[in-house]
Short mmCIF file of C-alpha atoms in Angstrom, two decimals:
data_model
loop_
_atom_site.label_atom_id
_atom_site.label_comp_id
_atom_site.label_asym_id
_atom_site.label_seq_id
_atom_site.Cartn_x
_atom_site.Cartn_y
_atom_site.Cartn_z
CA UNK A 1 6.65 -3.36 24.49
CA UNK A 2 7.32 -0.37 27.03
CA UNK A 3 4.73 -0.93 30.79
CA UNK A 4 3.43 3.00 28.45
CA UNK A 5 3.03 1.29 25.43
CA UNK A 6 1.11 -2.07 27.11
CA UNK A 7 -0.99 0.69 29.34
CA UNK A 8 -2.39 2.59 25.57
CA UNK A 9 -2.79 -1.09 24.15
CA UNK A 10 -5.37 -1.90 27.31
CA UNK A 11 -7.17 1.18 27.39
CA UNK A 12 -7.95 0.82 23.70
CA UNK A 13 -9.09 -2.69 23.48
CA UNK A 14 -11.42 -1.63 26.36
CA UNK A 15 -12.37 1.01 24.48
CA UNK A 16 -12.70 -1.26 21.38
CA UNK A 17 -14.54 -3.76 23.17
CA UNK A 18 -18.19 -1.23 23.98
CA UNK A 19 -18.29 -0.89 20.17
CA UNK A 20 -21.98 -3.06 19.88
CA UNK A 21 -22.81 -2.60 16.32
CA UNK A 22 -22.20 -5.76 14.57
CA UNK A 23 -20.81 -4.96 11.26
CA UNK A 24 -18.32 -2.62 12.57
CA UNK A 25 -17.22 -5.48 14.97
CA UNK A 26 -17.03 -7.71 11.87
CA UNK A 27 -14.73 -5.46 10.20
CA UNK A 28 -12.84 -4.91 13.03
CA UNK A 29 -12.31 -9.13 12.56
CA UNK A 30 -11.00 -8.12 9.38
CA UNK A 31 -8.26 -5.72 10.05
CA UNK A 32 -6.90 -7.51 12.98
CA UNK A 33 -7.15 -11.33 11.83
CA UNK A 34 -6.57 -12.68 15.32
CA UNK A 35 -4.15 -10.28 15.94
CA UNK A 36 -5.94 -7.50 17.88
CA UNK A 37 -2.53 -6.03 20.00
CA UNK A 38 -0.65 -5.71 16.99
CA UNK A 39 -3.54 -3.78 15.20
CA UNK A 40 -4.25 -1.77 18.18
CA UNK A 41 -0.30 -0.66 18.56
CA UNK A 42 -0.26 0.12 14.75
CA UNK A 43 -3.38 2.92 15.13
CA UNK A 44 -1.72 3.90 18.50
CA UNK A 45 1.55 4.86 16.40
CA UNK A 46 -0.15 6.56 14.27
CA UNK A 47 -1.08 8.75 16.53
CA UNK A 48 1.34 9.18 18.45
CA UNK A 49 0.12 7.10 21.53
CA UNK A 50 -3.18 9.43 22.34
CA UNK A 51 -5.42 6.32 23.05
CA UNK A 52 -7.96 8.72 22.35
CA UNK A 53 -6.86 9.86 18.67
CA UNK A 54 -6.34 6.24 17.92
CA UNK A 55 -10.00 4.94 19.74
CA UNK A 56 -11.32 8.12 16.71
CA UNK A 57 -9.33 6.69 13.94
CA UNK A 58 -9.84 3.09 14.23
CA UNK A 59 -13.41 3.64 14.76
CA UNK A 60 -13.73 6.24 11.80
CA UNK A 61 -11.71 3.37 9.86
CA UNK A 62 -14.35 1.19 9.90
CA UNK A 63 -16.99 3.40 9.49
CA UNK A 64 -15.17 4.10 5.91
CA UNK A 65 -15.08 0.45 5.40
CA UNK A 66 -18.39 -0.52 6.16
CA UNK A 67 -19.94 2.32 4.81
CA UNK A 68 -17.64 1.86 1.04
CA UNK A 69 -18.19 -2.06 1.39
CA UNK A 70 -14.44 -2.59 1.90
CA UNK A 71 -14.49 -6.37 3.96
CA UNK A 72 -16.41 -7.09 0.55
CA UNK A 73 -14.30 -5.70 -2.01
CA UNK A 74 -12.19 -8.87 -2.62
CA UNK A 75 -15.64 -10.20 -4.25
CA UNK A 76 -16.12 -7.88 -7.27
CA UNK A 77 -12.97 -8.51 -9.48
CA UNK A 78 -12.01 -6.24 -11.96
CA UNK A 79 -13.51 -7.36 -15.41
CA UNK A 80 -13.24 -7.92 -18.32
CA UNK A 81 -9.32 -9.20 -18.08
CA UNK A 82 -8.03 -7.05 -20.54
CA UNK A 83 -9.67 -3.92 -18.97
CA UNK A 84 -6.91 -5.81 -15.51
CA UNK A 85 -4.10 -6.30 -17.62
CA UNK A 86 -4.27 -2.72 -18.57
CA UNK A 87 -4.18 -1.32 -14.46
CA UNK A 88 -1.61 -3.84 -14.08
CA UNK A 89 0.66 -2.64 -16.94
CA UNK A 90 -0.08 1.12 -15.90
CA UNK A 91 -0.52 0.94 -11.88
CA UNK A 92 3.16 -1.07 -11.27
CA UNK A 93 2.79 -2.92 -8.06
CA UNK A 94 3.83 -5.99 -7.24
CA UNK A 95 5.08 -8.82 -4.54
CA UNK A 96 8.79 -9.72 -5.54
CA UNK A 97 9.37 -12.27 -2.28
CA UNK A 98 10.01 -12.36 1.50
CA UNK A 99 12.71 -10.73 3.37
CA UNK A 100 15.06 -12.87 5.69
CA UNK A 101 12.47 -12.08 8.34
CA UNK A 102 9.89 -13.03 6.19
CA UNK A 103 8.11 -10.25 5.88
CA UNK A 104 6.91 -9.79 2.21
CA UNK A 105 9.05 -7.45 -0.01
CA UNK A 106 6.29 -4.97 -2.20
CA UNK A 107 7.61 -3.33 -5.35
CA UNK A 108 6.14 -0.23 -6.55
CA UNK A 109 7.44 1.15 -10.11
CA UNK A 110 6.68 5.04 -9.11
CA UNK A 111 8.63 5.88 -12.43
CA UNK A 112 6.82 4.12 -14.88
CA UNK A 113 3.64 4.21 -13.62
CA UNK A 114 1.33 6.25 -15.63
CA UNK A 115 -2.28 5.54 -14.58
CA UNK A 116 -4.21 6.37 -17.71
CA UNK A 117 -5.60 2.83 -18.84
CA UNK A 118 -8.74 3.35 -17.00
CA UNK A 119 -10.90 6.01 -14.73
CA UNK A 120 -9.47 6.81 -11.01
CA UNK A 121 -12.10 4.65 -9.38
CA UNK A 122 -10.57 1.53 -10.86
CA UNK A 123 -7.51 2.22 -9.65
CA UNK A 124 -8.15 3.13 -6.33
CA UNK A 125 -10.41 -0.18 -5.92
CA UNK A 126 -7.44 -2.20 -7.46
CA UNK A 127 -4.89 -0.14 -4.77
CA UNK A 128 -7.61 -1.40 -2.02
CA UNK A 129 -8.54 -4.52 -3.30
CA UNK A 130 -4.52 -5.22 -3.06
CA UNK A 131 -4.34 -3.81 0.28
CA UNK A 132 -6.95 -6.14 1.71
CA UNK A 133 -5.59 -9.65 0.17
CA UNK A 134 -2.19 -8.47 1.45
CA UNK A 135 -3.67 -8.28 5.32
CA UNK A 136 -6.01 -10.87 4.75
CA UNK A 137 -4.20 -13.70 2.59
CA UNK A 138 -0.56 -12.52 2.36
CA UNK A 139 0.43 -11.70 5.83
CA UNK A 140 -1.54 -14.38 7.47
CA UNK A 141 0.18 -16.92 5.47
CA UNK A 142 3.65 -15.68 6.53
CA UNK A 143 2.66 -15.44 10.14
CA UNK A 144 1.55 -19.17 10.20
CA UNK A 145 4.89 -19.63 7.97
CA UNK A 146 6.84 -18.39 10.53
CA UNK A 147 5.21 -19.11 13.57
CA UNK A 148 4.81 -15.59 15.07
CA UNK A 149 2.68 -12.67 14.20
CA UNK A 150 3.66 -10.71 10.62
CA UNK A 151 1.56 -7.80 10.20
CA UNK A 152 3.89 -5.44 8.16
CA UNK A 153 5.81 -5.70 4.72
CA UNK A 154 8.76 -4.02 3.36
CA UNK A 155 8.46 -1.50 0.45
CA UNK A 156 10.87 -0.67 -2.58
CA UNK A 157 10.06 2.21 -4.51
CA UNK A 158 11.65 1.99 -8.11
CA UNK A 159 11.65 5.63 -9.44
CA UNK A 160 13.41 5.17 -12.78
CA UNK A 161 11.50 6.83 -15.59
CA UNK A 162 10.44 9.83 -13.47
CA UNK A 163 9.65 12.89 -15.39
CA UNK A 164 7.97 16.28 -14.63
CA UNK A 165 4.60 14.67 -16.50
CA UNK A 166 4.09 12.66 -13.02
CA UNK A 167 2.38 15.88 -11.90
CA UNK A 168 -0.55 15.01 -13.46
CA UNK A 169 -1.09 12.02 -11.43
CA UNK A 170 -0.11 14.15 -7.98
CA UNK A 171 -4.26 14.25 -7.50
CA UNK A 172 -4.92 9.93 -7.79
CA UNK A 173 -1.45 9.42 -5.34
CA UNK A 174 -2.56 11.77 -2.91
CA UNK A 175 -5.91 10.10 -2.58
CA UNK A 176 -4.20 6.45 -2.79
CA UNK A 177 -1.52 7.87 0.08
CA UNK A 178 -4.66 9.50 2.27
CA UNK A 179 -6.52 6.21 2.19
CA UNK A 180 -3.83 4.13 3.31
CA UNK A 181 -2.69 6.93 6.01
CA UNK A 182 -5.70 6.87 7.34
CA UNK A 183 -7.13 2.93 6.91
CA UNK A 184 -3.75 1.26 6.97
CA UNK A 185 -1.62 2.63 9.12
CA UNK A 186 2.00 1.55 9.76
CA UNK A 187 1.77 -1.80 7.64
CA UNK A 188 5.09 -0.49 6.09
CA UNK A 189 8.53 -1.41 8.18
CA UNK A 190 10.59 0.36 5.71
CA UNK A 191 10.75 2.30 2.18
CA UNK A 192 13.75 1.51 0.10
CA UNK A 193 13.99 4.03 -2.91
CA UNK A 194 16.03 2.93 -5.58
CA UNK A 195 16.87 4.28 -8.91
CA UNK A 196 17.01 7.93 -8.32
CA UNK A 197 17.10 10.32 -11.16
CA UNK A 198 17.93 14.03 -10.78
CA UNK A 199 14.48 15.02 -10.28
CA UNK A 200 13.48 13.23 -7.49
CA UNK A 201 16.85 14.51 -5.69
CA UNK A 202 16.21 17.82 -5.98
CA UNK A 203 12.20 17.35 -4.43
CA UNK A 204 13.48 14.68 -1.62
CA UNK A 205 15.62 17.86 -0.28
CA UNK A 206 12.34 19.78 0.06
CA UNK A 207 9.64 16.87 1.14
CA UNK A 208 12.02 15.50 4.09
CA UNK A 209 11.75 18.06 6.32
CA UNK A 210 7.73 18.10 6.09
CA UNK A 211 7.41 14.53 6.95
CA UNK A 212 7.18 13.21 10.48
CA UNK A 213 10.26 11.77 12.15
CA UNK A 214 8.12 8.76 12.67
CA UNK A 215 8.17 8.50 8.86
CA UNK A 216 11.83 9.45 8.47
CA UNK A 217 13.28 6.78 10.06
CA UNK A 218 11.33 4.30 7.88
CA UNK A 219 12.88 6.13 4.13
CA UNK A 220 16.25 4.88 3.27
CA UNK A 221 17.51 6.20 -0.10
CA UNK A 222 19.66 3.67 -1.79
CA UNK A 223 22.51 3.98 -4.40
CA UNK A 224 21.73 3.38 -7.86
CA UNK A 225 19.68 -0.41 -7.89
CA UNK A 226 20.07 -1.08 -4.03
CA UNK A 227 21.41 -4.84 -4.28
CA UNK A 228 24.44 -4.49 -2.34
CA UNK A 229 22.07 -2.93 0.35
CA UNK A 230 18.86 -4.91 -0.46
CA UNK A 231 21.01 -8.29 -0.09
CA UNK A 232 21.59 -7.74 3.07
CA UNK A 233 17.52 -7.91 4.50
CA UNK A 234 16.31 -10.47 1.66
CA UNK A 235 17.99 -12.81 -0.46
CA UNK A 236 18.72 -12.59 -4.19
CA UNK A 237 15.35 -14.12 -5.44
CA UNK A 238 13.21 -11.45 -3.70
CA UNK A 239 15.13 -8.61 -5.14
CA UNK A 240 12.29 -6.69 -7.95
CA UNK A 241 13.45 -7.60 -11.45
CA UNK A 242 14.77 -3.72 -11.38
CA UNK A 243 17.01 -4.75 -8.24
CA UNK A 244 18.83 -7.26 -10.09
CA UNK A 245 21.71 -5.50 -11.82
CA UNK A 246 22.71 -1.94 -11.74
CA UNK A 247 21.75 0.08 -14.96
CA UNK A 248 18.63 -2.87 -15.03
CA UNK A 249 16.32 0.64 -14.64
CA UNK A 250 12.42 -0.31 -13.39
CA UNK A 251 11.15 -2.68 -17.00
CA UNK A 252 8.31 -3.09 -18.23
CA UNK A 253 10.22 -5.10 -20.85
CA UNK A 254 12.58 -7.55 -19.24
CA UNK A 255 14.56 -10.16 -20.85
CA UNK A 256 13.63 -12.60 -18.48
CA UNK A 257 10.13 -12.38 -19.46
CA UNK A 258 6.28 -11.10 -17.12
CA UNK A 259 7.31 -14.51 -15.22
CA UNK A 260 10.09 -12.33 -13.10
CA UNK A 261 8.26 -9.07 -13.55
CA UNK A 262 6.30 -8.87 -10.65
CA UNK A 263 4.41 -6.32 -11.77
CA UNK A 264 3.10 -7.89 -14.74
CA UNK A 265 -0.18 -9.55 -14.56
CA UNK A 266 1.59 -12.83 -15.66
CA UNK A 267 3.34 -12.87 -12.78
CA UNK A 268 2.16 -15.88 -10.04
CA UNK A 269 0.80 -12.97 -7.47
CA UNK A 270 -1.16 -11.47 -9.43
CA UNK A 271 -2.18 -14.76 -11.16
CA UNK A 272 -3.09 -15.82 -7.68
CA UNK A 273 -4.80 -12.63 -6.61
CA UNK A 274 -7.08 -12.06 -9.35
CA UNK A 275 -7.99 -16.11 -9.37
CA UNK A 276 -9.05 -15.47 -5.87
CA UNK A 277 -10.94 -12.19 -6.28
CA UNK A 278 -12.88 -14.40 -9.28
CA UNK A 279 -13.43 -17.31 -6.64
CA UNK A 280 -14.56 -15.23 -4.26
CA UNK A 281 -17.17 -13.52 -6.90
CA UNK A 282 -18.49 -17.05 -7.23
CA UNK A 283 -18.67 -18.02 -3.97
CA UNK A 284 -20.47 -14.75 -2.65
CA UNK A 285 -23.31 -14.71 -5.57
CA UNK A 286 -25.36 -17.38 -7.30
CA UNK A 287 -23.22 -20.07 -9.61
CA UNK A 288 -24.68 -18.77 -12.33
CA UNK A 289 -25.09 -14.93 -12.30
CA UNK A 290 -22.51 -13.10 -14.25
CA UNK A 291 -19.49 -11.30 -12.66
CA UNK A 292 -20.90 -7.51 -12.46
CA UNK A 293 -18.62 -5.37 -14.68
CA UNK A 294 -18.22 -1.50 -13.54
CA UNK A 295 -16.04 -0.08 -11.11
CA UNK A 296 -16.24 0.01 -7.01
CA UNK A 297 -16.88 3.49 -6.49
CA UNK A 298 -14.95 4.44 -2.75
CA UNK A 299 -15.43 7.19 -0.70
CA UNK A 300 -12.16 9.19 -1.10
CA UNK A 301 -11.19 10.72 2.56
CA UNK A 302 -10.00 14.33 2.92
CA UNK A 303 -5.74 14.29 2.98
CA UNK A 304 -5.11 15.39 6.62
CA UNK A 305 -3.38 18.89 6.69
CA UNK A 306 0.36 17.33 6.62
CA UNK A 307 -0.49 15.07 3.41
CA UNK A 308 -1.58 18.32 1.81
CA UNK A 309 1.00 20.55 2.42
CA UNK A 310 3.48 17.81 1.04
CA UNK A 311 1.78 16.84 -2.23
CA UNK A 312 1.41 21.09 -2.74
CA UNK A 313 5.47 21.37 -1.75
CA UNK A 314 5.55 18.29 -4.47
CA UNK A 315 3.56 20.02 -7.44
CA UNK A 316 5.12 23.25 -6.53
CA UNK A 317 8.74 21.52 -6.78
CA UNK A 318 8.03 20.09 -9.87
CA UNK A 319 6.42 23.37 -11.72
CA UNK A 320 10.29 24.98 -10.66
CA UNK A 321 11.44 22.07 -12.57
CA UNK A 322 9.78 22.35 -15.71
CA UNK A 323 10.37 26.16 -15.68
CA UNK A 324 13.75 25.74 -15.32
CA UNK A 325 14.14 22.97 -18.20
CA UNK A 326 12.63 25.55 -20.10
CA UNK A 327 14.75 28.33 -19.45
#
């Protein structure tokens, strides 16, 4: 860390430290999880090193989570099962493994992902809900793992299967993308994108030059499945199942079976996840109340003027597309 860098760090954990009201201090305990510098350099990224852009941002952070019950959210599980199983099978996310560096390796089937099993508040609580046992279960388990601080993840974005309909779901991934922007900054290292069809070739050309170099330098665009690439950060057991063979394309149906599908709901993390969400349910409220059914309604924040003018170059992009096809 630069003698700049260590100087922003102290003048916002001063500035962190008058904060008096209690349950802003408790979810402050929740972001950081013992790891305060680390936190406080990721919000200081994020904006650019202005300590006092990142002292307004952390602090409107937790006003978002305490006012939308976020260090709670990992108590109301998503019920009944089948209602899960649907967001799981239509909202592909998933942890495939660690990276040599053991930082955990999240898969994301963009392509196939069609987000019409339930409303958008389920979705966007099931987005959060994996956010938060990421930084709270995930990472802190591979930091005592490996005996120093992991606080970020790797990212591979399968976008097989993409077709001009994915416009209709530009509104729910803007508000998904805002909310982690602006709540979870820099928890991503880097975005492999793998799979690429025609029509996210022709849009990449046109989003790059919007996005921040910041965010530039984290986007690598892979040939066809990425292994040859991928092998070299993580070894052949964390690759997605879509990773695995070139041509393999992002399945839903594998012949391997939901056991190496990590986005299945069969799959051991979100086995794991959704037993803890339950466990925590029971643990917060009485032994024998029912698990409340209904979704976690969240405050969606306003996309910040960048975000906006991307996802509008995005819809704009694909509407060419389409007219074209049909020409």
């Amino acid at each position: 860390m630069s003698m700049a860098s260590e100087e922003a760090v102290k003048q916002l954990r001063t500035l962190m430290e008058d904060v008096e009201d209690e349950s802003l201090r408790e979810s402050y305990r929740n972001i950081h999880q013992g790891y305060p510098t680390e936190t406080l350099l990721r919000f200081l990224k994020a904006r650019d090193f202005n300590v006092h852009k990142s002292h307004k941002m952390l602090l409107d952070c937790l006003e978002w989570r305490t006012q939308n019950e976020i260090d709670s959210i990992l108590t109301k599980p998503i019920v009944p099962v089948e209602l899960y199983r649907g967001i799981r099978d239509s909202q592909l996310v998933g942890l495939s493994g660690y990276s040599k560096e053991g930082l955990p390796v999240i898969a994301i089937g963009v392509g196939h992902s069609t987000y019409d099993k339930a409303s958008v508040h389920y979705y966007v609580q099931s987005h959060i809900q994996m956010n938060e046992y990421r930084d709270r279960v995930v990472l802190p388990s591979a930091t005592k793992k490996q005996g120093r601080p992991i606080c970020t993840c790797l990212k591979i974005l399968d976008m097989s299967g993409l077709k001009l309909s994915a416009l209709s779901q530009i509104k729910l991934m803007t508000t998904i993308t805002t909310i982690d922007d602006l709540n979870y900054p820099e928890k991503t290292e880097t975005y492999y994108i793998v799979n690429v069809p025609y029509i996210f070739s022709a849009c990449w050309k046109t989003i790059k030059p919007l996005l921040q170099e910041r965010t530039k330098k984290k986007i690598q665009v892979l040939k066809g499945c990425g292994k040859d690439e991928l092998l070299k950060v993580m070894d052949y057991e964390s690759l997605p199942h879509f990773c695995r063979r070139e041509g393999s394309g992002s399945g839903r149906h594998i012949s391997n079976g939901a056991e190496d599908n990590c986005f299945s709901l069969d799959h051991s993390f979100h086995q794991e996840l959704y037993s803890y969400v339950k466990q925590q349910a029971l643990v917060k409220g009485p032994s024998n109340a029912p698990i409340r059914h209904g979704s976690v309604h969240v405050r969606f924040p306003e996309p910040a003027t960048e975000g906006t003018k991307i996802f509008d170059t995005l819809e704009s992009e694909f509407q060419k597309l389409g007219c074209d096809q049909k020409v």
